[in-house]
Amino acid sequence: MSTQSVENRRHQVVVIGSGFGGLFGTKHLARADVDITLISKTSTHLFQPLLYQVATGILSVGEIAPATRLVLRKQKNVRVLLGDVTDIDLENKTVSSRLLNHDTLTHFDSLIVATGAQQSYFGNDQFATYAPGMKTIDDALELRGRILGAFEGAEVATSQATRDRLLTFVVIGAGPTGVELAGQIAELADRTLEGTFDNFDPRDARVILIEGAGAVLGPMGPKLGAKAQRRLERMGVEIQLNAMVTDIDAHGVTVRDADGTTRRIESSCKVWSAGVQASPLGKMLAERSEGTQVDRAGRVIVEPDLTIKGHPNVFVVGDLMSVPGVPGQAQGAIQGATYAAKQIKAGLKGQPPEERKPFKYFNKGSMATVSRFSAVCQVGKLEFGGFIAWLAWLGLHLYYLVGYRSRLITCIQWFVTFLGRSRGQMAATEQWVFARLALEQVYDDQDDADELHAALGAPPSPGRAPGRKAADQRAS
């Protein structure tokens, strides 16, 4: 295990996570008299709100996920460390992380934990096999492969039942991600793919949006939800409210309606956008900080200054923090991280934690795009939709994209897609569809996992139990 030196050093800040919270917290400390170590299990800063456009062929991964090292290369007081955090020792002020089989111990004086949230299947994790979420680059690429693969499969289908199943796309969850994804699948079928197949018309594809509650875009209110619903329905999207998905398999989903009856929807391509759960580090922090608790989604119930009980140097921000009135969106993560960085800088100037002003969230509004030229927007008490809201949505997302190159290319891709019919990112491979399942199988077999680690230059960890393959060989 390697250990970061703690002698003759400045104030050490460790930031966990390279999302909006981690990146903005790090950049806000650029001129502070501190040394920063940013630890992330991914090598990129992911602009998660645009993942659905990667999944539907509008944008490439590079535009929404620049390499974190490149983003921060001009910031001299930061060190980027790739690895998965395995332990946070609050008493000794250390963070343990692992990359392949190499462990690193990093000391901190101040800690910002911004590891975000992951997809929640509400206890039915087996659904992930057939209905990927929309939280990572891998999710988006897998879904693109599934969507385009369904159309290709329909071209060679030998029965109408099989073709109908392949051309039925089910999106579970009518929040912003579900609405945006359903709208783009419908536009992909109606505009981009029109006239490209010989044996069927892509416009015959069914897009079904299922929501367990009674409204589309519930948190944005009934007016905007109804506006988004009407637009989707005009596009041909079938919206099923008060419907709970009780089972998912390779060929479809089982739905229970409000009256208790169950029915079956045959569908080969499903996507889950119905819920989120906080990173497991939230539970770890709560267990190691006496009196700190987590909510039902695993988010840490923080103090007014976004710290945990008894540890005024440990800040929790972004989707991992539970603060009343703060949504799990980018603006909450940005404001929380900026606040935490300001408190760290104030502490360097001698301000005690007791004098900190509580964190106050400023709601800048929320948006969701429904289709090209149509979005809904909520800013304070002002609610509006349509083309103006769509322009506002474009401008806001361009503003938060990192790098002038990404903004320029994104503008070009949007121009081509929304004013024309083509999409620039229509490549998909079979490997994207099955890579996740294959990796799960490999890592489930410890021998294969060790072989993979060895191929990547890392020896297997000592003392590991042998995998199933070795056990089966001994048994035979």
Short mmCIF file of C-alpha atoms in Angstrom, two decimals:
data_model
loop_
_atom_site.label_atom_id
_atom_site.label_comp_id
_atom_site.label_asym_id
_atom_site.label_seq_id
_atom_site.Cartn_x
_atom_site.Cartn_y
_atom_site.Cartn_z
CA MET A 1 0.00 0.00 0.00
CA SER A 2 1.30 3.44 -0.90
CA THR A 3 0.86 6.29 1.56
CA GLN A 4 0.84 9.99 0.85
CA SER A 5 3.52 11.86 2.77
CA VAL A 6 2.22 13.99 5.64
CA GLU A 7 5.45 15.79 6.61
CA ASN A 8 6.14 19.45 5.74
CA ARG A 9 2.86 19.89 3.96
CA ARG A 10 0.12 22.43 3.54
CA HIS A 11 -3.48 21.91 4.57
CA GLN A 12 -4.57 18.71 2.85
CA VAL A 13 -7.99 18.55 1.20
CA VAL A 14 -9.33 15.27 -0.17
CA VAL A 15 -12.26 15.42 -2.57
CA ILE A 16 -14.06 12.16 -3.37
CA GLY A 17 -15.94 12.16 -6.68
CA SER A 18 -15.42 13.94 -10.00
CA GLY A 19 -19.01 14.94 -10.71
CA PHE A 20 -20.39 18.45 -10.37
CA GLY A 21 -19.78 18.55 -6.62
CA GLY A 22 -16.25 17.20 -6.75
CA LEU A 23 -15.13 19.24 -9.73
CA PHE A 24 -16.58 22.58 -8.61
CA GLY A 25 -15.32 22.10 -5.06
CA THR A 26 -11.83 21.41 -6.40
CA LYS A 27 -11.83 24.36 -8.80
CA HIS A 28 -13.09 26.74 -6.13
CA LEU A 29 -9.97 25.91 -4.07
CA ALA A 30 -7.61 26.65 -6.97
CA ARG A 31 -6.05 29.71 -5.30
CA ALA A 32 -6.30 28.51 -1.72
CA ASP A 33 -3.22 27.62 0.32
CA VAL A 34 -4.05 23.92 0.20
CA ASP A 35 -3.01 20.73 -1.54
CA ILE A 36 -5.92 18.81 -3.03
CA THR A 37 -6.24 15.13 -3.87
CA LEU A 38 -9.29 14.34 -6.00
CA ILE A 39 -10.14 10.63 -5.81
CA SER A 40 -12.58 9.21 -8.35
CA LYS A 41 -13.39 5.74 -9.59
CA THR A 42 -13.87 7.13 -13.12
CA SER A 43 -11.35 9.06 -15.19
CA THR A 44 -13.89 11.61 -16.48
CA HIS A 45 -16.16 14.41 -15.33
CA LEU A 46 -19.55 13.20 -16.51
CA PHE A 47 -22.24 15.70 -17.53
CA GLN A 48 -25.00 13.32 -16.53
CA PRO A 49 -28.03 15.37 -17.72
CA LEU A 50 -27.01 14.74 -21.35
CA LEU A 51 -26.44 10.99 -21.07
CA TYR A 52 -29.75 10.31 -22.80
CA GLN A 53 -28.44 12.10 -25.89
CA VAL A 54 -25.48 9.71 -25.99
CA ALA A 55 -27.92 6.81 -25.71
CA THR A 56 -29.98 8.09 -28.66
CA GLY A 57 -27.12 8.98 -30.99
CA ILE A 58 -27.06 12.78 -30.74
CA LEU A 59 -23.81 13.35 -28.85
CA SER A 60 -20.60 11.41 -28.41
CA VAL A 61 -19.15 10.46 -25.04
CA GLY A 62 -16.27 12.92 -25.45
CA GLU A 63 -18.58 15.95 -25.48
CA ILE A 64 -20.17 15.17 -22.11
CA ALA A 65 -17.32 13.36 -20.34
CA PRO A 66 -13.95 15.13 -20.63
CA ALA A 67 -10.98 13.58 -18.85
CA THR A 68 -10.72 14.99 -15.32
CA ARG A 69 -6.94 15.27 -15.57
CA LEU A 70 -7.24 17.44 -18.67
CA VAL A 71 -9.89 19.65 -17.08
CA LEU A 72 -7.66 20.27 -14.03
CA ARG A 73 -4.20 20.20 -15.60
CA LYS A 74 -3.69 23.96 -15.17
CA GLN A 75 -4.60 23.83 -11.48
CA LYS A 76 -1.24 23.27 -9.81
CA ASN A 77 -2.46 22.44 -6.32
CA VAL A 78 -4.49 19.38 -7.29
CA ARG A 79 -3.54 15.75 -7.73
CA VAL A 80 -5.97 13.40 -9.47
CA LEU A 81 -6.04 9.84 -8.14
CA LEU A 82 -8.03 7.13 -9.89
CA GLY A 83 -9.46 4.51 -7.58
CA ASP A 84 -12.52 3.21 -5.75
CA VAL A 85 -12.75 4.41 -2.15
CA THR A 86 -12.89 1.42 0.17
CA ASP A 87 -12.60 3.08 3.58
CA ILE A 88 -12.85 6.46 5.29
CA ASP A 89 -11.18 6.61 8.71
CA LEU A 90 -12.58 9.70 10.41
CA GLU A 91 -10.46 9.38 13.54
CA ASN A 92 -7.11 9.05 11.77
CA LYS A 93 -8.24 11.28 8.89
CA THR A 94 -7.36 8.91 6.07
CA VAL A 95 -9.08 7.72 2.90
CA SER A 96 -8.25 4.29 1.47
CA SER A 97 -8.72 3.73 -2.24
CA ARG A 98 -8.01 0.86 -4.60
CA LEU A 99 -7.12 0.77 -8.29
CA LEU A 100 -7.03 -2.80 -9.58
CA ASN A 101 -5.19 -4.47 -6.66
CA HIS A 102 -3.14 -1.46 -5.61
CA ASP A 103 -4.21 0.25 -2.37
CA THR A 104 -3.48 3.89 -1.56
CA LEU A 105 -3.85 5.64 1.79
CA THR A 106 -4.39 9.41 1.58
CA HIS A 107 -4.39 11.71 4.61
CA PHE A 108 -6.69 14.70 4.88
CA ASP A 109 -7.29 17.74 7.03
CA SER A 110 -10.55 18.54 5.26
CA LEU A 111 -12.71 16.13 3.31
CA ILE A 112 -15.41 16.77 0.68
CA VAL A 113 -17.46 13.68 -0.18
CA ALA A 114 -19.37 14.11 -3.45
CA THR A 115 -19.91 10.60 -4.76
CA GLY A 116 -23.45 11.20 -6.00
CA ALA A 117 -26.14 8.60 -6.49
CA GLN A 118 -26.71 5.42 -8.44
CA GLN A 119 -29.75 3.75 -9.94
CA SER A 120 -32.20 2.26 -7.47
CA TYR A 121 -34.40 -0.69 -8.37
CA PHE A 122 -36.21 -0.57 -5.03
CA GLY A 123 -34.88 -3.94 -3.92
CA ASN A 124 -35.30 -5.63 -7.30
CA ASP A 125 -31.68 -5.48 -8.47
CA GLN A 126 -32.32 -8.38 -10.82
CA PHE A 127 -34.20 -5.92 -13.06
CA ALA A 128 -30.86 -4.33 -14.01
CA THR A 129 -30.04 -7.32 -16.21
CA TYR A 130 -32.83 -6.44 -18.63
CA ALA A 131 -33.43 -2.73 -17.92
CA PRO A 132 -30.23 -0.70 -17.58
CA GLY A 133 -30.38 2.65 -15.86
CA MET A 134 -29.10 5.99 -17.09
CA LYS A 135 -26.35 6.97 -14.66
CA THR A 136 -23.06 6.10 -16.34
CA ILE A 137 -21.36 6.18 -19.75
CA ASP A 138 -21.61 2.40 -19.87
CA ASP A 139 -25.37 2.64 -19.30
CA ALA A 140 -25.77 5.07 -22.19
CA LEU A 141 -23.66 3.04 -24.62
CA GLU A 142 -25.39 -0.18 -23.64
CA LEU A 143 -28.77 1.40 -24.17
CA ARG A 144 -27.75 2.79 -27.57
CA GLY A 145 -26.74 -0.71 -28.58
CA ARG A 146 -30.04 -2.10 -27.32
CA ILE A 147 -32.14 0.53 -29.11
CA LEU A 148 -30.39 0.26 -32.46
CA GLY A 149 -30.09 -3.51 -32.09
CA ALA A 150 -33.86 -3.78 -31.64
CA PHE A 151 -34.44 -2.06 -34.98
CA GLU A 152 -31.89 -4.29 -36.68
CA GLY A 153 -33.50 -7.36 -35.16
CA ALA A 154 -36.91 -6.26 -36.40
CA GLU A 155 -35.52 -6.15 -39.96
CA VAL A 156 -34.75 -9.89 -39.90
CA ALA A 157 -37.61 -11.03 -37.65
CA THR A 158 -39.53 -13.97 -39.09
CA SER A 159 -42.81 -13.38 -37.25
CA GLN A 160 -44.93 -10.32 -36.59
CA ALA A 161 -45.05 -11.09 -32.87
CA THR A 162 -41.26 -11.01 -32.67
CA ARG A 163 -41.09 -7.80 -34.69
CA ASP A 164 -43.71 -6.15 -32.48
CA ARG A 165 -41.78 -7.10 -29.35
CA LEU A 166 -38.55 -5.71 -30.80
CA LEU A 167 -40.24 -2.47 -31.80
CA THR A 168 -41.77 -1.86 -28.36
CA PHE A 169 -39.62 0.35 -26.15
CA VAL A 170 -40.54 0.69 -22.48
CA VAL A 171 -39.22 3.55 -20.35
CA ILE A 172 -39.91 3.11 -16.63
CA GLY A 173 -40.15 6.35 -14.69
CA ALA A 174 -41.60 9.67 -15.90
CA GLY A 175 -39.11 12.02 -14.32
CA PRO A 176 -36.91 14.31 -16.45
CA THR A 177 -34.68 11.46 -17.66
CA GLY A 178 -37.61 9.23 -18.58
CA VAL A 179 -39.45 12.02 -20.39
CA GLU A 180 -36.36 13.10 -22.32
CA LEU A 181 -35.44 9.55 -23.26
CA ALA A 182 -38.96 8.59 -24.37
CA GLY A 183 -39.17 11.70 -26.52
CA GLN A 184 -35.83 11.05 -28.20
CA ILE A 185 -36.58 7.38 -28.93
CA ALA A 186 -39.82 8.51 -30.60
CA GLU A 187 -37.97 11.13 -32.67
CA LEU A 188 -35.26 8.62 -33.58
CA ALA A 189 -37.90 6.26 -34.97
CA ASP A 190 -40.02 8.93 -36.67
CA ARG A 191 -37.31 11.12 -38.21
CA THR A 192 -33.81 9.67 -38.25
CA LEU A 193 -34.65 6.08 -39.18
CA GLU A 194 -37.56 6.79 -41.50
CA GLY A 195 -37.08 4.98 -44.81
CA THR A 196 -33.91 3.16 -43.75
CA PHE A 197 -35.39 -0.35 -43.42
CA ASP A 198 -36.96 -2.56 -46.07
CA ASN A 199 -39.16 -4.95 -44.12
CA PHE A 200 -40.91 -2.53 -41.75
CA ASP A 201 -41.55 1.14 -41.09
CA PRO A 202 -39.62 2.43 -38.03
CA ARG A 203 -42.47 4.84 -37.40
CA ASP A 204 -44.53 1.83 -36.31
CA ALA A 205 -42.38 1.55 -33.17
CA ARG A 206 -44.21 1.85 -29.85
CA VAL A 207 -42.70 3.94 -27.06
CA ILE A 208 -44.35 3.36 -23.68
CA LEU A 209 -43.64 5.56 -20.66
CA ILE A 210 -44.67 3.93 -17.36
CA GLU A 211 -44.99 5.92 -14.13
CA GLY A 212 -45.99 4.58 -10.73
CA ALA A 213 -47.38 7.94 -9.61
CA GLY A 214 -50.27 9.82 -11.12
CA ALA A 215 -48.42 12.47 -13.12
CA VAL A 216 -45.58 13.08 -15.54
CA LEU A 217 -42.76 15.23 -14.11
CA GLY A 218 -44.49 15.23 -10.72
CA PRO A 219 -41.97 17.48 -8.89
CA MET A 220 -42.41 20.21 -11.51
CA GLY A 221 -46.12 20.57 -10.80
CA PRO A 222 -49.34 19.65 -12.61
CA LYS A 223 -49.22 22.46 -15.19
CA LEU A 224 -45.81 21.59 -16.66
CA GLY A 225 -46.41 17.87 -16.21
CA ALA A 226 -49.60 18.06 -18.23
CA LYS A 227 -47.87 20.15 -20.91
CA ALA A 228 -45.08 17.58 -21.24
CA GLN A 229 -47.62 14.74 -21.32
CA ARG A 230 -49.63 16.34 -24.11
CA ARG A 231 -46.51 16.88 -26.20
CA LEU A 232 -45.36 13.27 -25.74
CA GLU A 233 -48.78 11.95 -26.64
CA ARG A 234 -48.81 14.03 -29.82
CA MET A 235 -45.52 12.33 -30.70
CA GLY A 236 -47.15 8.93 -30.26
CA VAL A 237 -45.68 8.05 -26.85
CA GLU A 238 -48.08 5.91 -24.79
CA ILE A 239 -48.16 7.15 -21.19
CA GLN A 240 -49.34 4.79 -18.49
CA LEU A 241 -49.77 6.38 -15.06
CA ASN A 242 -50.43 4.74 -11.68
CA ALA A 243 -48.76 1.62 -13.06
CA MET A 244 -46.17 -0.31 -11.06
CA VAL A 245 -43.64 -2.59 -12.73
CA THR A 246 -43.55 -5.82 -10.73
CA ASP A 247 -41.33 -7.97 -12.94
CA ILE A 248 -38.92 -7.62 -15.86
CA ASP A 249 -37.43 -10.34 -18.02
CA ALA A 250 -35.72 -10.59 -21.40
CA HIS A 251 -38.97 -10.37 -23.37
CA GLY A 252 -41.06 -7.87 -21.47
CA VAL A 253 -42.40 -6.35 -18.27
CA THR A 254 -45.26 -7.17 -15.89
CA VAL A 255 -47.30 -4.18 -14.75
CA ARG A 256 -49.78 -3.85 -11.89
CA ASP A 257 -52.39 -1.13 -12.35
CA ALA A 258 -54.08 0.93 -9.66
CA ASP A 259 -57.04 -1.46 -9.51
CA GLY A 260 -54.72 -4.36 -8.66
CA THR A 261 -54.91 -6.11 -12.02
CA THR A 262 -51.70 -7.21 -13.69
CA ARG A 263 -50.85 -7.27 -17.35
CA ARG A 264 -47.95 -8.06 -19.61
CA ILE A 265 -46.13 -5.80 -22.10
CA GLU A 266 -43.96 -7.64 -24.59
CA SER A 267 -40.79 -5.61 -25.12
CA SER A 268 -37.18 -6.39 -25.88
CA CYS A 269 -35.75 -2.97 -25.01
CA LYS A 270 -36.41 -1.52 -21.56
CA VAL A 271 -34.75 1.29 -19.61
CA TRP A 272 -35.08 2.10 -15.92
CA SER A 273 -35.26 5.71 -14.75
CA ALA A 274 -37.58 5.31 -11.78
CA GLY A 275 -35.38 5.99 -8.79
CA VAL A 276 -31.97 6.72 -7.34
CA GLN A 277 -30.03 5.65 -4.29
CA ALA A 278 -27.07 7.40 -2.74
CA SER A 279 -23.53 6.07 -2.89
CA PRO A 280 -22.67 3.43 -0.24
CA LEU A 281 -20.16 5.87 1.24
CA GLY A 282 -23.10 7.69 2.81
CA LYS A 283 -23.89 4.70 4.99
CA MET A 284 -20.20 4.30 5.82
CA LEU A 285 -19.95 7.89 7.03
CA ALA A 286 -23.10 7.54 9.13
CA GLU A 287 -21.84 4.37 10.78
CA ARG A 288 -18.53 6.02 11.71
CA SER A 289 -19.95 9.31 12.93
CA GLU A 290 -21.97 8.95 16.11
CA GLY A 291 -25.40 10.46 15.70
CA THR A 292 -25.30 10.86 11.92
CA GLN A 293 -28.14 9.21 10.04
CA VAL A 294 -29.15 8.53 6.44
CA ASP A 295 -32.56 8.87 4.85
CA ARG A 296 -34.48 6.19 2.94
CA ALA A 297 -32.42 6.80 -0.20
CA GLY A 298 -29.13 6.46 1.70
CA ARG A 299 -28.35 10.20 1.67
CA VAL A 300 -26.53 11.63 4.67
CA ILE A 301 -28.59 13.91 6.90
CA VAL A 302 -26.00 16.64 7.34
CA GLU A 303 -25.61 19.53 9.76
CA PRO A 304 -26.56 23.08 8.68
CA ASP A 305 -22.99 23.59 7.43
CA LEU A 306 -23.12 20.36 5.37
CA THR A 307 -20.81 18.48 7.74
CA ILE A 308 -21.45 15.32 9.74
CA LYS A 309 -21.85 15.26 13.52
CA GLY A 310 -18.60 15.62 15.43
CA HIS A 311 -16.50 16.20 12.33
CA PRO A 312 -16.60 19.85 11.19
CA ASN A 313 -13.88 19.10 8.64
CA VAL A 314 -15.93 16.50 6.74
CA PHE A 315 -18.39 17.91 4.19
CA VAL A 316 -21.02 15.92 2.28
CA VAL A 317 -22.39 17.57 -0.88
CA GLY A 318 -24.40 16.81 -3.99
CA ASP A 319 -26.73 13.86 -4.32
CA LEU A 320 -25.14 12.30 -1.24
CA MET A 321 -26.42 15.01 1.12
CA SER A 322 -29.96 15.18 2.46
CA VAL A 323 -31.04 18.80 2.90
CA PRO A 324 -34.73 19.78 2.86
CA GLY A 325 -35.64 21.69 -0.28
CA VAL A 326 -32.47 20.82 -2.18
CA PRO A 327 -33.16 18.59 -5.22
CA GLY A 328 -30.78 15.93 -6.47
CA GLN A 329 -29.68 18.05 -9.40
CA ALA A 330 -26.47 19.63 -10.64
CA GLN A 331 -27.20 23.04 -9.15
CA GLY A 332 -27.53 21.55 -5.66
CA ALA A 333 -24.17 19.82 -6.01
CA ILE A 334 -22.47 22.95 -7.37
CA GLN A 335 -23.81 25.23 -4.66
CA GLY A 336 -23.03 22.73 -1.90
CA ALA A 337 -19.47 22.18 -3.09
CA THR A 338 -18.85 25.90 -3.48
CA TYR A 339 -20.14 26.48 0.05
CA ALA A 340 -17.88 23.74 1.45
CA ALA A 341 -14.83 25.19 -0.31
CA LYS A 342 -15.59 28.64 1.14
CA GLN A 343 -15.77 27.20 4.65
CA ILE A 344 -12.42 25.48 4.18
CA LYS A 345 -10.83 28.76 3.04
CA ALA A 346 -12.44 30.62 5.95
CA GLY A 347 -11.03 28.02 8.34
CA LEU A 348 -7.53 28.63 6.97
CA LYS A 349 -7.97 32.28 7.95
CA GLY A 350 -8.85 31.31 11.50
CA GLN A 351 -12.65 31.20 11.47
CA PRO A 352 -13.89 28.51 13.90
CA PRO A 353 -16.62 26.09 12.72
CA GLU A 354 -19.07 27.57 15.24
CA GLU A 355 -19.14 30.84 13.32
CA ARG A 356 -20.14 29.33 9.99
CA LYS A 357 -23.35 30.56 8.46
CA PRO A 358 -25.75 27.73 7.50
CA PHE A 359 -25.87 26.63 3.89
CA LYS A 360 -28.65 28.32 1.94
CA TYR A 361 -29.78 26.88 -1.35
CA PHE A 362 -30.84 29.22 -4.13
CA ASN A 363 -33.30 27.53 -6.44
CA LYS A 364 -32.49 28.59 -9.99
CA GLY A 365 -35.34 26.53 -11.38
CA SER A 366 -35.65 23.22 -13.18
CA MET A 367 -36.05 22.18 -16.80
CA ALA A 368 -36.76 19.15 -18.94
CA THR A 369 -36.69 18.84 -22.70
CA VAL A 370 -39.52 16.86 -24.25
CA SER A 371 -38.59 16.91 -27.94
CA ARG A 372 -36.88 19.14 -30.44
CA PHE A 373 -38.21 22.69 -30.11
CA SER A 374 -40.17 21.77 -26.97
CA ALA A 375 -39.25 21.84 -23.29
CA VAL A 376 -40.76 22.82 -19.95
CA CYS A 377 -39.16 25.26 -17.52
CA GLN A 378 -39.82 26.33 -13.94
CA VAL A 379 -38.07 29.38 -12.46
CA GLY A 380 -39.52 30.34 -9.10
CA LYS A 381 -43.24 30.87 -9.62
CA LEU A 382 -42.78 31.29 -13.36
CA GLU A 383 -43.73 28.23 -15.41
CA PHE A 384 -43.56 28.08 -19.18
CA GLY A 385 -42.98 25.63 -21.99
CA GLY A 386 -42.49 25.30 -25.72
CA PHE A 387 -39.82 26.79 -27.95
CA ILE A 388 -38.63 29.51 -25.55
CA ALA A 389 -38.19 26.95 -22.79
CA TRP A 390 -36.28 24.74 -25.22
CA LEU A 391 -33.88 27.59 -26.07
CA ALA A 392 -33.38 28.23 -22.36
CA TRP A 393 -32.65 24.54 -21.84
CA LEU A 394 -30.06 24.56 -24.65
CA GLY A 395 -28.35 27.66 -23.26
CA LEU A 396 -28.16 26.38 -19.70
CA HIS A 397 -26.72 23.01 -20.67
CA LEU A 398 -24.17 24.61 -22.97
CA TYR A 399 -23.10 26.89 -20.14
CA TYR A 400 -22.34 24.00 -17.80
CA LEU A 401 -20.51 21.88 -20.37
CA VAL A 402 -16.78 21.88 -19.66
CA GLY A 403 -14.51 23.25 -22.40
CA TYR A 404 -15.02 25.44 -25.46
CA ARG A 405 -14.39 22.50 -27.79
CA SER A 406 -17.19 20.47 -26.20
CA ARG A 407 -19.57 23.42 -26.46
CA LEU A 408 -18.74 24.06 -30.10
CA ILE A 409 -19.10 20.43 -31.18
CA THR A 410 -22.29 20.06 -29.15
CA CYS A 411 -23.76 23.11 -30.92
CA ILE A 412 -22.90 21.57 -34.30
CA GLN A 413 -24.39 18.20 -33.37
CA TRP A 414 -27.57 19.84 -32.08
CA PHE A 415 -27.86 21.91 -35.26
CA VAL A 416 -27.55 18.81 -37.45
CA THR A 417 -29.94 16.73 -35.34
CA PHE A 418 -32.69 19.21 -34.59
CA LEU A 419 -32.80 21.02 -37.94
CA GLY A 420 -32.15 17.95 -40.04
CA ARG A 421 -32.85 14.25 -39.73
CA SER A 422 -29.47 12.62 -39.22
CA ARG A 423 -27.60 11.92 -36.01
CA GLY A 424 -23.83 11.81 -35.82
CA GLN A 425 -23.40 9.03 -33.26
CA MET A 426 -25.28 6.03 -34.59
CA ALA A 427 -22.53 3.47 -34.11
CA ALA A 428 -23.29 0.57 -31.79
CA THR A 429 -21.62 -2.76 -31.17
CA GLU A 430 -22.74 -6.04 -29.71
CA GLN A 431 -19.98 -5.69 -27.13
CA TRP A 432 -21.62 -2.57 -25.68
CA VAL A 433 -24.80 -4.53 -25.07
CA PHE A 434 -23.22 -7.52 -23.38
CA ALA A 435 -20.03 -6.10 -21.83
CA ARG A 436 -21.66 -5.32 -18.48
CA LEU A 437 -23.14 -8.81 -18.12
CA ALA A 438 -19.85 -10.38 -19.22
CA LEU A 439 -17.86 -8.38 -16.68
CA GLU A 440 -20.27 -9.33 -13.90
CA GLN A 441 -19.73 -12.97 -14.79
CA VAL A 442 -15.95 -12.56 -14.95
CA TYR A 443 -15.73 -10.84 -11.57
CA ASP A 444 -18.04 -13.42 -10.08
CA ASP A 445 -15.36 -15.97 -10.95
CA GLN A 446 -12.31 -14.99 -8.87
CA ASP A 447 -9.85 -16.88 -11.08
CA ASP A 448 -10.97 -14.96 -14.15
CA ALA A 449 -10.80 -11.72 -12.19
CA ASP A 450 -7.22 -12.44 -11.16
CA GLU A 451 -6.31 -13.27 -14.76
CA LEU A 452 -7.78 -9.92 -15.82
CA HIS A 453 -5.86 -8.08 -13.14
CA ALA A 454 -2.64 -9.81 -14.19
CA ALA A 455 -3.23 -8.83 -17.82
CA LEU A 456 -3.55 -5.22 -16.69
CA GLY A 457 -0.30 -5.40 -14.74
CA ALA A 458 -1.65 -5.92 -11.24
CA PRO A 459 -1.03 -9.13 -9.25
CA PRO A 460 -3.93 -10.93 -7.55
CA SER A 461 -4.55 -9.94 -3.97
CA PRO A 462 -3.02 -12.35 -1.41
CA GLY A 463 -5.30 -14.46 0.71
CA ARG A 464 -8.23 -14.46 -1.70
CA ALA A 465 -10.51 -17.42 -1.82
CA PRO A 466 -10.27 -19.35 -5.09
CA GLY A 467 -12.96 -18.74 -7.68
CA ARG A 468 -15.60 -21.19 -8.84
CA LYS A 469 -13.47 -22.36 -11.74
CA ALA A 470 -10.69 -23.63 -9.47
CA ALA A 471 -13.18 -25.16 -7.07
CA ASP A 472 -14.90 -26.99 -9.90
CA GLN A 473 -11.57 -28.32 -11.16
CA ARG A 474 -10.64 -29.64 -7.72
CA ALA A 475 -14.04 -31.22 -7.34
CA SER A 476 -13.62 -33.07 -10.61
#
